[in-house]
Coordinates of N, CA and C in Angstrom, one line a residue:
M1 N -24.0 44.7 0.1 CA -24.3 43.4 -0.4 C -24.1 42.4 0.8
A2 N -25.2 41.6 1.0 CA -25.2 40.7 2.1 C -24.4 39.4 1.7
I3 N -23.7 38.8 2.7 CA -23.0 37.6 2.5 C -23.9 36.4 2.8
S4 N -23.9 35.5 1.9 CA -24.8 34.3 2.1 C -24.3 33.5 3.2
E5 N -25.2 33.0 4.0 CA -24.8 32.2 5.2 C -24.2 30.9 4.7
N6 N -24.5 30.5 3.5 CA -23.9 29.2 3.0 C -22.5 29.5 2.3
G7 N -22.1 30.7 2.2 CA -20.8 31.0 1.6 C -19.6 30.5 2.5
T8 N -18.5 30.3 1.8 CA -17.3 29.8 2.5 C -16.7 31.0 3.2
K9 N -16.4 30.9 4.4 CA -15.8 32.0 5.2 C -14.3 31.6 5.6
L10 N -13.5 32.6 5.7 CA -12.1 32.3 6.0 C -12.0 31.6 7.3
A11 N -12.8 32.0 8.3 CA -12.8 31.4 9.6 C -13.0 29.9 9.5
Q12 N -13.7 29.4 8.5 CA -13.9 28.0 8.4 C -12.7 27.3 7.8
L13 N -12.0 28.0 7.0 CA -10.8 27.4 6.3 C -9.6 27.4 7.3
V14 N -9.5 28.5 8.0 CA -8.3 28.6 9.0 C -8.9 28.6 10.4
N15 N -9.1 27.5 10.9 CA -9.6 27.3 12.3 C -8.5 27.0 13.2
P16 N -8.1 28.0 14.1 CA -6.9 27.8 14.9 C -7.0 26.6 15.9
Q17 N -8.2 26.3 16.4 CA -8.4 25.2 17.3 C -8.1 23.9 16.6
V18 N -8.6 23.8 15.3 CA -8.4 22.5 14.6 C -6.9 22.4 14.2
L19 N -6.3 23.5 13.8 CA -4.9 23.4 13.5 C -4.0 23.1 14.8
A20 N -4.4 23.6 15.9 CA -3.7 23.4 17.1 C -3.8 21.9 17.5
D21 N -5.0 21.3 17.4 CA -5.2 19.9 17.7 C -4.4 19.0 16.8
M22 N -4.4 19.4 15.5 CA -3.6 18.6 14.6 C -2.1 18.6 14.8
I23 N -1.6 19.8 15.0 CA -0.2 20.0 15.2 C 0.2 19.3 16.5
S24 N -0.6 19.4 17.6 CA -0.2 18.8 18.9 C -0.2 17.3 18.8
A25 N -1.1 16.7 18.0 CA -1.2 15.3 17.8 C 0.0 14.8 17.0
E26 N 0.5 15.6 16.0 CA 1.5 15.1 15.1 C 2.9 15.5 15.6
L27 N 3.0 16.4 16.5 CA 4.3 17.0 16.9 C 5.3 15.9 17.5
P28 N 4.9 15.0 18.4 CA 5.8 14.0 19.0 C 6.5 13.2 17.9
N29 N 5.7 12.8 16.8 CA 6.3 12.0 15.8 C 7.2 12.8 14.9
A30 N 7.1 14.2 14.9 CA 7.9 15.0 14.1 C 9.2 15.4 14.7
I31 N 9.3 15.2 16.0 CA 10.6 15.5 16.8 C 11.5 14.2 16.7
A32 N 12.6 14.3 16.0 CA 13.4 13.2 15.7 C 13.9 12.4 16.9
L33 N 14.3 13.2 18.0 CA 14.8 12.5 19.2 C 13.7 12.2 20.2
A34 N 12.5 12.5 19.9 CA 11.4 12.3 20.9 C 11.4 10.9 21.4
P35 N 11.5 9.8 20.5 CA 11.5 8.4 21.0 C 12.6 8.1 22.1
L36 N 13.6 8.9 22.1 CA 14.7 8.7 23.1 C 14.6 9.5 24.3
A37 N 13.5 10.2 24.4 CA 13.2 11.1 25.5 C 12.0 10.6 26.4
T38 N 12.1 10.9 27.6 CA 10.9 10.7 28.5 C 10.1 12.0 28.4
I39 N 8.9 11.9 27.9 CA 8.0 13.0 27.7 C 7.1 13.2 28.9
G40 N 7.2 14.3 29.6 CA 6.4 14.6 30.8 C 5.5 15.8 30.6
R41 N 4.5 15.8 31.4 CA 3.5 16.9 31.3 C 3.2 17.4 32.8
K42 N 4.2 17.3 33.6 CA 4.0 17.7 35.0 C 3.6 19.2 35.2
L43 N 4.0 20.0 34.3 CA 3.7 21.4 34.4 C 2.4 21.8 33.8
Q44 N 1.8 20.9 33.1 CA 0.5 21.3 32.5 C -0.6 21.6 33.5
G45 N -1.2 22.7 33.4 CA -2.3 23.0 34.3 C -1.8 23.5 35.7
S46 N -0.5 23.8 35.8 CA 0.0 24.2 37.1 C 0.8 25.5 36.8
A47 N 0.9 26.3 37.9 CA 1.6 27.6 37.8 C 3.1 27.4 37.9
G48 N 3.8 28.3 37.4 CA 5.3 28.2 37.4 C 5.9 27.8 36.1
N49 N 7.2 28.2 35.9 CA 7.8 27.8 34.7 C 9.2 27.1 34.9
T50 N 9.3 26.5 36.2 CA 10.5 25.8 36.4 C 10.1 24.4 37.0
L51 N 11.0 23.5 36.9 CA 10.7 22.1 37.3 C 12.1 21.5 37.8
T52 N 12.1 20.9 39.0 CA 13.3 20.2 39.4 C 13.2 18.7 39.1
M53 N 14.2 18.3 38.2 CA 14.2 17.0 37.7 C 15.4 16.2 38.2
P54 N 15.2 14.9 38.4 CA 16.4 14.1 38.9 C 17.4 13.9 37.7
K55 N 18.6 13.8 38.0 CA 19.7 13.6 37.0 C 20.7 12.6 37.6
Y56 N 20.9 11.5 36.9 CA 21.7 10.4 37.4 C 23.1 10.6 37.0
G57 N 24.0 10.4 38.0 CA 25.5 10.5 37.7 C 26.0 9.2 37.2
Y58 N 27.2 9.2 36.7 CA 27.9 8.0 36.1 C 28.6 7.3 37.2
I59 N 28.5 6.0 37.2 CA 29.1 5.1 38.3 C 30.6 4.9 38.2
G60 N 31.2 5.4 37.0 CA 32.6 5.2 36.8 C 32.9 4.0 35.9
D61 N 34.1 4.1 35.3 CA 34.5 3.0 34.4 C 34.7 1.7 35.1
A62 N 34.4 0.6 34.4 CA 34.7 -0.7 35.0 C 36.2 -0.9 35.2
K63 N 36.6 -1.8 36.1 CA 38.0 -2.0 36.5 C 38.3 -3.5 36.3
D64 N 39.6 -3.8 36.2 CA 40.0 -5.2 36.1 C 39.7 -5.9 37.4
V65 N 39.3 -7.2 37.3 CA 38.9 -8.0 38.5 C 39.7 -9.2 38.4
A66 N 40.5 -9.5 39.5 CA 41.3 -10.7 39.5 C 40.4 -11.9 39.8
E67 N 40.9 -13.1 39.5 CA 40.1 -14.3 39.7 C 39.8 -14.5 41.2
G68 N 38.5 -14.7 41.5 CA 38.1 -14.9 42.8 C 37.9 -13.6 43.6
A69 N 38.2 -12.5 43.0 CA 38.1 -11.2 43.7 C 36.7 -10.6 43.5
D70 N 36.3 -9.7 44.5 CA 35.0 -9.1 44.4 C 34.9 -8.0 43.3
I71 N 33.8 -7.9 42.7 CA 33.6 -6.7 41.8 C 33.3 -5.5 42.6
E72 N 34.0 -4.4 42.2 CA 33.8 -3.1 43.0 C 32.3 -2.7 42.8
I73 N 31.7 -2.3 43.9 CA 30.3 -1.8 43.9 C 30.3 -0.3 44.1
S74 N 29.6 0.3 43.2 CA 29.5 1.8 43.3 C 28.0 2.2 43.6
Q75 N 27.9 3.2 44.4 CA 26.5 3.7 44.7 C 26.0 4.6 43.6
M76 N 24.8 4.4 43.2 CA 24.2 5.3 42.2 C 24.0 6.7 42.9
S77 N 24.4 7.7 42.2 CA 24.3 9.1 42.7 C 23.2 9.8 41.9
T78 N 22.4 10.5 42.6 CA 21.3 11.3 42.0 C 21.4 12.8 42.4
T79 N 21.5 13.6 41.4 CA 21.4 15.0 41.7 C 20.1 15.6 41.0
T80 N 19.9 16.8 41.1 CA 18.8 17.4 40.5 C 19.2 18.5 39.6
T81 N 18.4 18.8 38.6 CA 18.7 19.9 37.7 C 17.4 20.7 37.5
E82 N 17.6 22.0 37.5 CA 16.4 22.9 37.3 C 16.1 23.1 35.8
V83 N 14.9 22.8 35.5 CA 14.5 22.9 34.1 C 13.6 24.1 33.9
T84 N 14.0 25.0 33.0 CA 13.2 26.2 32.8 C 12.4 26.1 31.5
V85 N 11.2 26.4 31.6 CA 10.3 26.3 30.4 C 10.6 27.5 29.5
K86 N 10.7 27.2 28.2 CA 10.8 28.3 27.2 C 9.7 28.2 26.2
K87 N 9.6 29.2 25.4 CA 8.5 29.3 24.4 C 9.2 29.4 23.0
A88 N 8.7 28.5 22.1 CA 9.2 28.5 20.7 C 7.9 28.8 19.9
G89 N 8.1 29.7 18.9 CA 6.9 30.1 18.1 C 7.3 30.4 16.7
K90 N 6.4 30.4 15.8 CA 6.6 30.7 14.4 C 5.2 31.2 13.8
G91 N 5.3 32.1 12.9 CA 4.1 32.6 12.3 C 4.2 32.7 10.8
V92 N 3.1 32.7 10.1 CA 3.0 32.9 8.7 C 1.9 33.9 8.3
E93 N 2.0 34.5 7.1 CA 1.0 35.3 6.6 C 0.5 34.7 5.3
I94 N -0.8 34.7 5.1 CA -1.4 34.1 3.9 C -2.5 35.1 3.4
T95 N -2.5 35.3 2.1 CA -3.5 36.2 1.5 C -4.8 35.5 1.3
D96 N -5.9 36.3 1.2 CA -7.2 35.7 1.0 C -7.3 34.9 -0.3
E97 N -6.6 35.4 -1.3 CA -6.6 34.8 -2.6 C -6.0 33.4 -2.6
A98 N -4.9 33.3 -1.8 CA -4.2 32.0 -1.7 C -5.1 30.9 -1.0
I99 N -5.8 31.4 0.0 CA -6.6 30.5 0.8 C -7.8 30.1 0.0
L100 N -8.5 31.0 -0.6 CA -9.7 30.7 -1.3 C -9.5 29.9 -2.6
S101 N -8.3 30.1 -3.2 CA -8.0 29.3 -4.4 C -7.6 27.9 -3.9
D102 N -7.0 27.9 -2.7 CA -6.6 26.6 -2.1 C -5.8 25.7 -3.1
Y103 N -5.0 26.4 -3.9 CA -4.1 25.6 -4.8 C -3.0 24.9 -4.1
G104 N -3.0 23.6 -4.1 CA -2.0 22.8 -3.5 C -2.3 22.6 -2.0
D105 N -3.5 22.8 -1.5 CA -3.8 22.6 -0.1 C -3.0 23.6 0.8
T106 N -3.3 24.8 0.6 CA -2.6 25.9 1.3 C -2.7 25.7 2.9
V107 N -3.9 25.5 3.4 CA -4.1 25.3 4.8 C -3.3 24.1 5.3
G108 N -3.3 23.0 4.6 CA -2.6 21.8 5.0 C -1.1 22.1 5.1
E109 N -0.6 22.9 4.1 CA 0.8 23.3 4.1 C 1.2 24.2 5.3
I110 N 0.3 25.1 5.6 CA 0.5 25.9 6.8 C 0.7 25.0 8.0
K111 N -0.2 24.1 8.2 CA -0.1 23.2 9.4 C 1.2 22.4 9.4
N112 N 1.6 21.9 8.3 CA 2.9 21.1 8.2 C 4.1 22.0 8.5
Q113 N 4.1 23.2 7.9 CA 5.2 24.1 8.1 C 5.4 24.5 9.5
L114 N 4.3 24.9 10.2 CA 4.3 25.3 11.6 C 4.7 24.1 12.5
K115 N 4.2 22.9 12.2 CA 4.6 21.7 12.9 C 6.1 21.5 12.8
M116 N 6.6 21.5 11.6 CA 8.1 21.2 11.4 C 8.9 22.2 12.0
S117 N 8.5 23.5 12.0 CA 9.3 24.6 12.5 C 9.5 24.4 14.0
I118 N 8.4 24.1 14.7 CA 8.5 23.9 16.2 C 9.2 22.6 16.5
A119 N 9.0 21.5 15.7 CA 9.6 20.3 16.0 C 11.2 20.4 15.8
N120 N 11.6 21.1 14.8 CA 13.0 21.3 14.6 C 13.7 22.1 15.7
K121 N 12.9 23.1 16.2 CA 13.5 23.9 17.3 C 13.6 23.0 18.6
I122 N 12.6 22.2 18.9 CA 12.8 21.3 20.0 C 13.9 20.3 19.8
D123 N 14.0 19.8 18.6 CA 15.1 18.9 18.3 C 16.5 19.5 18.5
N124 N 16.6 20.8 18.1 CA 17.9 21.5 18.3 C 18.2 21.6 19.8
D125 N 17.2 21.8 20.7 CA 17.4 21.9 22.1 C 17.7 20.5 22.7
L126 N 17.1 19.5 22.1 CA 17.5 18.1 22.6 C 18.9 17.8 22.3
F127 N 19.4 18.2 21.1 CA 20.8 17.9 20.7 C 21.7 18.7 21.6
A128 N 21.3 19.9 22.0 CA 22.1 20.8 22.9 C 22.2 20.1 24.2
A129 N 21.1 19.4 24.7 CA 21.1 18.7 25.9 C 22.1 17.5 25.8
L130 N 22.1 16.8 24.7 CA 23.0 15.7 24.5 C 24.5 16.1 24.7
A131 N 24.8 17.4 24.2 CA 26.1 17.9 24.2 C 26.7 18.0 25.7
T132 N 25.8 18.0 26.7 CA 26.2 18.2 28.1 C 26.5 16.8 28.7
A133 N 26.4 15.7 28.0 CA 26.7 14.4 28.6 C 28.1 14.3 29.1
T134 N 28.3 13.7 30.3 CA 29.6 13.7 30.9 C 30.3 12.4 30.6
L135 N 29.7 11.4 30.1 CA 30.4 10.1 29.8 C 30.8 10.2 28.3
T136 N 32.1 10.2 28.1 CA 32.6 10.4 26.8 C 33.7 9.3 26.5
A137 N 33.9 9.1 25.2 CA 34.9 8.2 24.7 C 35.5 8.8 23.5
S138 N 36.8 8.4 23.3 CA 37.5 8.9 22.1 C 37.9 7.6 21.2
G139 N 38.0 7.8 19.9 CA 38.3 6.7 19.1 C 37.9 7.0 17.7
S140 N 38.3 6.1 16.8 CA 38.0 6.2 15.4 C 36.5 5.8 15.1
M141 N 36.0 6.4 14.0 CA 34.7 6.0 13.6 C 34.7 4.8 12.7
N142 N 34.8 3.7 13.5 CA 34.8 2.3 12.8 C 34.3 1.4 13.9
V143 N 34.1 0.1 13.5 CA 33.5 -0.9 14.4 C 34.3 -1.0 15.7
A144 N 35.6 -1.0 15.6 CA 36.4 -1.1 16.8 C 36.2 0.1 17.8
G145 N 36.2 1.3 17.2 CA 36.0 2.5 18.0 C 34.6 2.5 18.6
L146 N 33.6 2.0 17.9 CA 32.2 2.0 18.4 C 32.1 1.0 19.6
L147 N 32.8 -0.2 19.4 CA 32.7 -1.2 20.5 C 33.4 -0.7 21.7
G148 N 34.5 0.1 21.5 CA 35.2 0.7 22.6 C 34.3 1.7 23.4
A149 N 33.6 2.5 22.6 CA 32.7 3.4 23.2 C 31.5 2.7 24.0
K150 N 31.0 1.7 23.4 CA 29.9 0.9 24.0 C 30.4 0.3 25.4
A151 N 31.7 0.0 25.5 CA 32.2 -0.6 26.7 C 32.1 0.4 27.9
K152 N 31.9 1.7 27.6 CA 31.8 2.7 28.6 C 30.5 2.4 29.4
F153 N 29.5 1.7 28.8 CA 28.3 1.4 29.5 C 28.4 0.3 30.5
G154 N 29.6 -0.3 30.6 CA 29.8 -1.3 31.6 C 28.9 -2.6 31.4
E155 N 28.3 -3.0 32.4 CA 27.5 -4.2 32.3 C 26.2 -4.0 31.5
N156 N 25.9 -2.7 31.2 CA 24.7 -2.4 30.3 C 25.1 -2.2 28.9
V157 N 26.3 -2.8 28.5 CA 26.8 -2.7 27.2 C 25.8 -3.1 26.1
D158 N 25.0 -4.1 26.4 CA 24.0 -4.6 25.4 C 22.7 -3.9 25.4
Q159 N 22.5 -2.9 26.2 CA 21.2 -2.2 26.2 C 20.9 -1.6 24.8
P160 N 19.7 -1.5 24.4 CA 19.3 -0.9 23.1 C 19.7 0.5 23.1
A161 N 20.3 1.0 22.0 CA 20.8 2.3 21.9 C 20.9 2.7 20.4
V162 N 20.9 4.0 20.2 CA 21.0 4.6 18.9 C 22.3 5.3 18.7
L163 N 23.0 5.1 17.6 CA 24.2 5.8 17.2 C 23.8 7.0 16.3
V164 N 23.9 8.2 16.8 CA 23.6 9.4 15.9 C 24.8 9.9 15.4
V165 N 24.9 9.9 14.0 CA 26.2 10.4 13.4 C 25.9 11.4 12.3
S166 N 26.9 12.1 11.9 CA 26.8 13.1 10.8 C 26.8 12.3 9.5
P167 N 26.3 12.9 8.4 CA 26.4 12.2 7.1 C 27.8 11.7 6.7
N168 N 28.8 12.6 7.0 CA 30.2 12.2 6.6 C 30.7 11.0 7.4
N169 N 30.3 10.9 8.7 CA 30.7 9.8 9.5 C 29.9 8.5 9.1
Y170 N 28.7 8.7 8.7 CA 27.9 7.6 8.2 C 28.6 6.9 7.0
V171 N 29.2 7.7 6.1 CA 29.9 7.1 5.0 C 31.1 6.2 5.5
K172 N 31.7 6.6 6.6 CA 32.9 5.8 7.1 C 32.5 4.5 7.6
I173 N 31.2 4.3 8.0 CA 30.8 3.0 8.6 C 29.8 2.3 7.7
A174 N 29.4 2.9 6.6 CA 28.3 2.4 5.7 C 28.5 1.0 5.4
E175 N 29.8 0.6 5.0 CA 30.0 -0.8 4.6 C 29.8 -1.8 5.7
N176 N 29.8 -1.4 6.9 CA 29.7 -2.3 8.1 C 28.2 -2.3 8.6
I177 N 27.4 -1.5 8.1 CA 26.0 -1.4 8.6 C 25.2 -2.6 8.1
L178 N 24.5 -3.2 9.0 CA 23.7 -4.4 8.7 C 22.2 -4.0 8.7
T179 N 21.4 -4.7 7.9 CA 19.9 -4.5 7.9 C 19.3 -4.9 9.2
L180 N 18.3 -4.2 9.7 CA 17.7 -4.6 11.0 C 16.9 -5.9 10.7
E181 N 16.9 -6.7 11.8 CA 16.2 -8.0 11.7 C 14.7 -7.7 12.1
N182 N 13.9 -8.7 11.8 CA 12.4 -8.6 12.1 C 12.2 -8.5 13.6
T183 N 13.1 -9.0 14.4 CA 13.0 -9.0 15.8 C 13.5 -7.7 16.4
D184 N 14.1 -6.9 15.7 CA 14.6 -5.6 16.2 C 13.5 -4.6 16.3
K185 N 13.4 -4.0 17.5 CA 12.5 -2.9 17.7 C 13.1 -1.6 17.2
V186 N 12.5 -0.9 16.3 CA 13.1 0.4 15.8 C 12.9 1.4 16.9
L187 N 14.1 2.0 17.3 CA 14.0 3.0 18.4 C 13.7 4.4 18.0
V188 N 14.1 4.8 16.8 CA 13.7 6.1 16.3 C 13.4 6.0 14.8
N189 N 12.7 7.0 14.3 CA 12.4 7.1 12.9 C 13.7 7.4 12.1
G190 N 13.8 6.8 10.9 CA 14.9 7.1 10.1 C 16.1 6.3 10.3
V191 N 16.0 5.2 11.1 CA 17.2 4.3 11.3 C 17.5 3.7 10.0
V192 N 18.8 3.7 9.6 CA 19.3 3.1 8.4 C 19.9 1.7 8.5
G193 N 19.9 1.2 9.7 CA 20.5 -0.1 9.9 C 21.2 -0.2 11.3
K194 N 22.1 -1.2 11.4 CA 22.7 -1.3 12.7 C 24.2 -1.7 12.5
V195 N 25.0 -1.2 13.4 CA 26.4 -1.5 13.4 C 26.9 -1.6 14.9
A196 N 27.7 -2.7 15.2 CA 28.2 -2.9 16.5 C 27.1 -3.0 17.5
G197 N 25.9 -3.5 17.1 CA 24.8 -3.6 18.0 C 24.0 -2.3 18.2
L198 N 24.4 -1.3 17.5 CA 23.7 0.0 17.6 C 22.9 0.4 16.4
Q199 N 21.7 0.9 16.6 CA 20.9 1.3 15.5 C 21.4 2.7 15.0
V200 N 21.5 2.9 13.7 CA 22.2 4.1 13.2 C 21.2 5.1 12.7
K201 N 21.3 6.3 13.2 CA 20.5 7.4 12.8 C 21.4 8.5 12.2
V202 N 21.2 9.0 11.0 CA 22.0 10.0 10.4 C 21.3 11.4 10.6
S203 N 22.1 12.3 11.1 CA 21.6 13.7 11.3 C 22.5 14.8 10.9
G204 N 22.0 15.8 10.2 CA 22.8 16.9 9.9 C 23.1 17.8 11.1
K205 N 22.5 17.5 12.2 CA 22.6 18.4 13.4 C 23.8 17.9 14.3
V206 N 24.5 16.9 13.8 CA 25.7 16.4 14.5 C 26.9 16.8 13.6
N207 N 28.0 17.3 14.2 CA 29.2 17.6 13.4 C 30.1 16.4 13.2
D208 N 31.1 16.6 12.4 CA 31.9 15.4 12.0 C 32.9 15.0 13.1
T209 N 33.0 15.8 14.2 CA 33.9 15.4 15.3 C 33.2 14.8 16.4
T210 N 31.9 14.7 16.3 CA 31.1 14.2 17.5 C 30.1 13.1 17.0
A211 N 29.8 12.1 17.8 CA 28.7 11.2 17.5 C 28.2 10.9 18.9
Y212 N 26.9 10.5 19.0 CA 26.3 10.2 20.2 C 25.7 8.7 20.2
I213 N 25.9 8.0 21.3 CA 25.3 6.8 21.6 C 24.2 7.1 22.6
V214 N 23.0 6.9 22.3 CA 21.9 7.4 23.1 C 20.9 6.2 23.4
A215 N 20.7 6.0 24.7 CA 19.8 4.9 25.1 C 18.4 5.6 25.3
P216 N 17.3 4.9 25.1 CA 16.0 5.5 25.3 C 15.9 5.9 26.8
G217 N 15.3 7.1 27.0 CA 15.1 7.7 28.3 C 16.3 8.5 28.7
A218 N 17.3 8.7 27.9 CA 18.5 9.5 28.3 C 18.1 11.0 28.3
L219 N 17.1 11.3 27.5 CA 16.7 12.7 27.4 C 15.4 13.0 28.1
G220 N 15.1 14.2 28.4 CA 13.8 14.6 29.0 C 13.2 15.7 28.2
L221 N 11.9 15.6 28.0 CA 11.1 16.7 27.3 C 9.9 16.9 28.1
E222 N 9.8 18.1 28.7 CA 8.6 18.5 29.5 C 7.8 19.5 28.7
L223 N 6.5 19.1 28.5 CA 5.6 19.9 27.8 C 4.7 20.7 28.7
K224 N 4.7 22.0 28.6 CA 3.9 22.8 29.5 C 2.4 22.8 29.1
R225 N 2.2 22.7 27.8 CA 0.8 22.7 27.3 C 0.9 22.2 25.9
G226 N -0.3 22.0 25.3 CA -0.3 21.6 23.9 C 0.0 22.9 23.0
V227 N 0.2 22.6 21.7 CA 0.5 23.7 20.8 C -0.7 24.7 20.8
M228 N -0.4 26.0 20.8 CA -1.4 27.0 20.7 C -1.3 27.7 19.3
V229 N -2.4 27.7 18.6 CA -2.4 28.4 17.3 C -3.5 29.5 17.4
E230 N -3.0 30.7 17.0 CA -3.9 31.8 16.9 C -3.8 32.5 15.6
S231 N -4.9 33.2 15.2 CA -4.9 33.9 13.9 C -5.5 35.3 14.1
D232 N -5.1 36.2 13.2 CA -5.5 37.6 13.3 C -5.6 38.1 11.9
R233 N -6.5 39.1 11.7 CA -6.7 39.7 10.4 C -6.0 41.0 10.2
D234 N -5.5 41.2 9.0 CA -5.0 42.5 8.5 C -6.1 42.9 7.5
I235 N -7.0 43.8 7.9 CA -8.1 44.2 7.1 C -7.7 45.1 5.9
L236 N -6.5 45.7 6.0 CA -6.1 46.6 5.0 C -5.5 45.8 3.8
A237 N -4.6 44.8 4.2 CA -3.9 44.0 3.2 C -4.7 42.8 2.8
K238 N -5.8 42.5 3.6 CA -6.7 41.4 3.3 C -5.9 40.1 3.4
L239 N -5.2 39.9 4.5 CA -4.5 38.7 4.7 C -4.7 38.2 6.1
T240 N -4.3 37.0 6.4 CA -4.5 36.4 7.7 C -3.1 36.0 8.3
V241 N -2.9 36.4 9.5 CA -1.6 36.1 10.2 C -1.9 34.9 11.1
I242 N -1.1 33.8 11.0 CA -1.3 32.6 11.8 C 0.0 32.3 12.6
T243 N -0.1 32.2 13.9 CA 1.1 31.9 14.7 C 0.8 30.6 15.5
A244 N 1.9 29.9 15.8 CA 1.8 28.7 16.6 C 3.0 28.8 17.6
D245 N 2.7 28.3 18.8 CA 3.8 28.3 19.8 C 3.6 27.1 20.8
E246 N 4.7 26.7 21.3 CA 4.8 25.6 22.3 C 5.7 26.0 23.5
H247 N 5.2 25.7 24.7 CA 6.0 26.0 25.9 C 6.5 24.6 26.3
Y248 N 7.8 24.5 26.5 CA 8.4 23.2 26.8 C 9.8 23.4 27.5
A249 N 10.4 22.3 27.9 CA 11.7 22.3 28.4 C 12.4 21.0 28.0
T250 N 13.7 21.1 27.7 CA 14.5 19.9 27.4 C 15.6 19.8 28.4
Y251 N 16.0 18.6 28.7 CA 17.2 18.4 29.6 C 17.7 17.0 29.4
L252 N 18.9 16.9 29.9 CA 19.6 15.6 29.9 C 19.2 14.8 31.2
K253 N 18.4 13.8 31.0 CA 18.0 13.0 32.2 C 19.0 12.1 32.8
D254 N 19.8 11.5 31.9 CA 20.9 10.6 32.3 C 22.2 11.1 31.7
A255 N 23.1 11.6 32.6 CA 24.3 12.2 32.1 C 25.2 11.2 31.4
S256 N 25.0 9.9 31.6 CA 25.8 8.9 31.0 C 25.3 8.4 29.6

């Protein structure tokens, strides 16, 4: 029996190139910490899987200054860190019946699931990079404690930054959180307000003993290439296997 040229073919419904373009376009917005990272593409189109990136050291805590005395000047120190590209990937299987019935936009759900899977993996690695920060502060999760932590930034204490807290720590400061003003630029998606001059982002990827104050550009995300989507057929089970992968590297660009 011949197949009509006008008939719907699985290749038309599951087009790897179309899915790849869609996921690549939507991925940066799906990565929660991406707005706080400098996204680079220096490795795209070039050989090799390592990149030497600059890493800025902390100038030290501020010190008491007597009246008329000079403020201590510190030299900015720059080191380098080797960034190694890794590959994150995920795949799904879908039967012909599910695709052809297209109940609930099956192909669209495949795209969303693969996108979120890769985005969450990159977010996990960005959080791991945050954990290597060398500038730390101790204190209670309240306004006074947050102001004390902000003081660690020295003269940059008023720079825009995001407080990333666990849900339990959010509860501790919820009554002190203010609504963002119209003049405030939202630094990351999902900000619930501001406290002590910091925009608040709640994340289940932070434990109850840690919180992060992150200024834009503190993190680095290097993309080796756009998302690649490929598909293959299982002619015995009559299903399609679809995989997506991204080559990337995450690192802490500013240790403070």
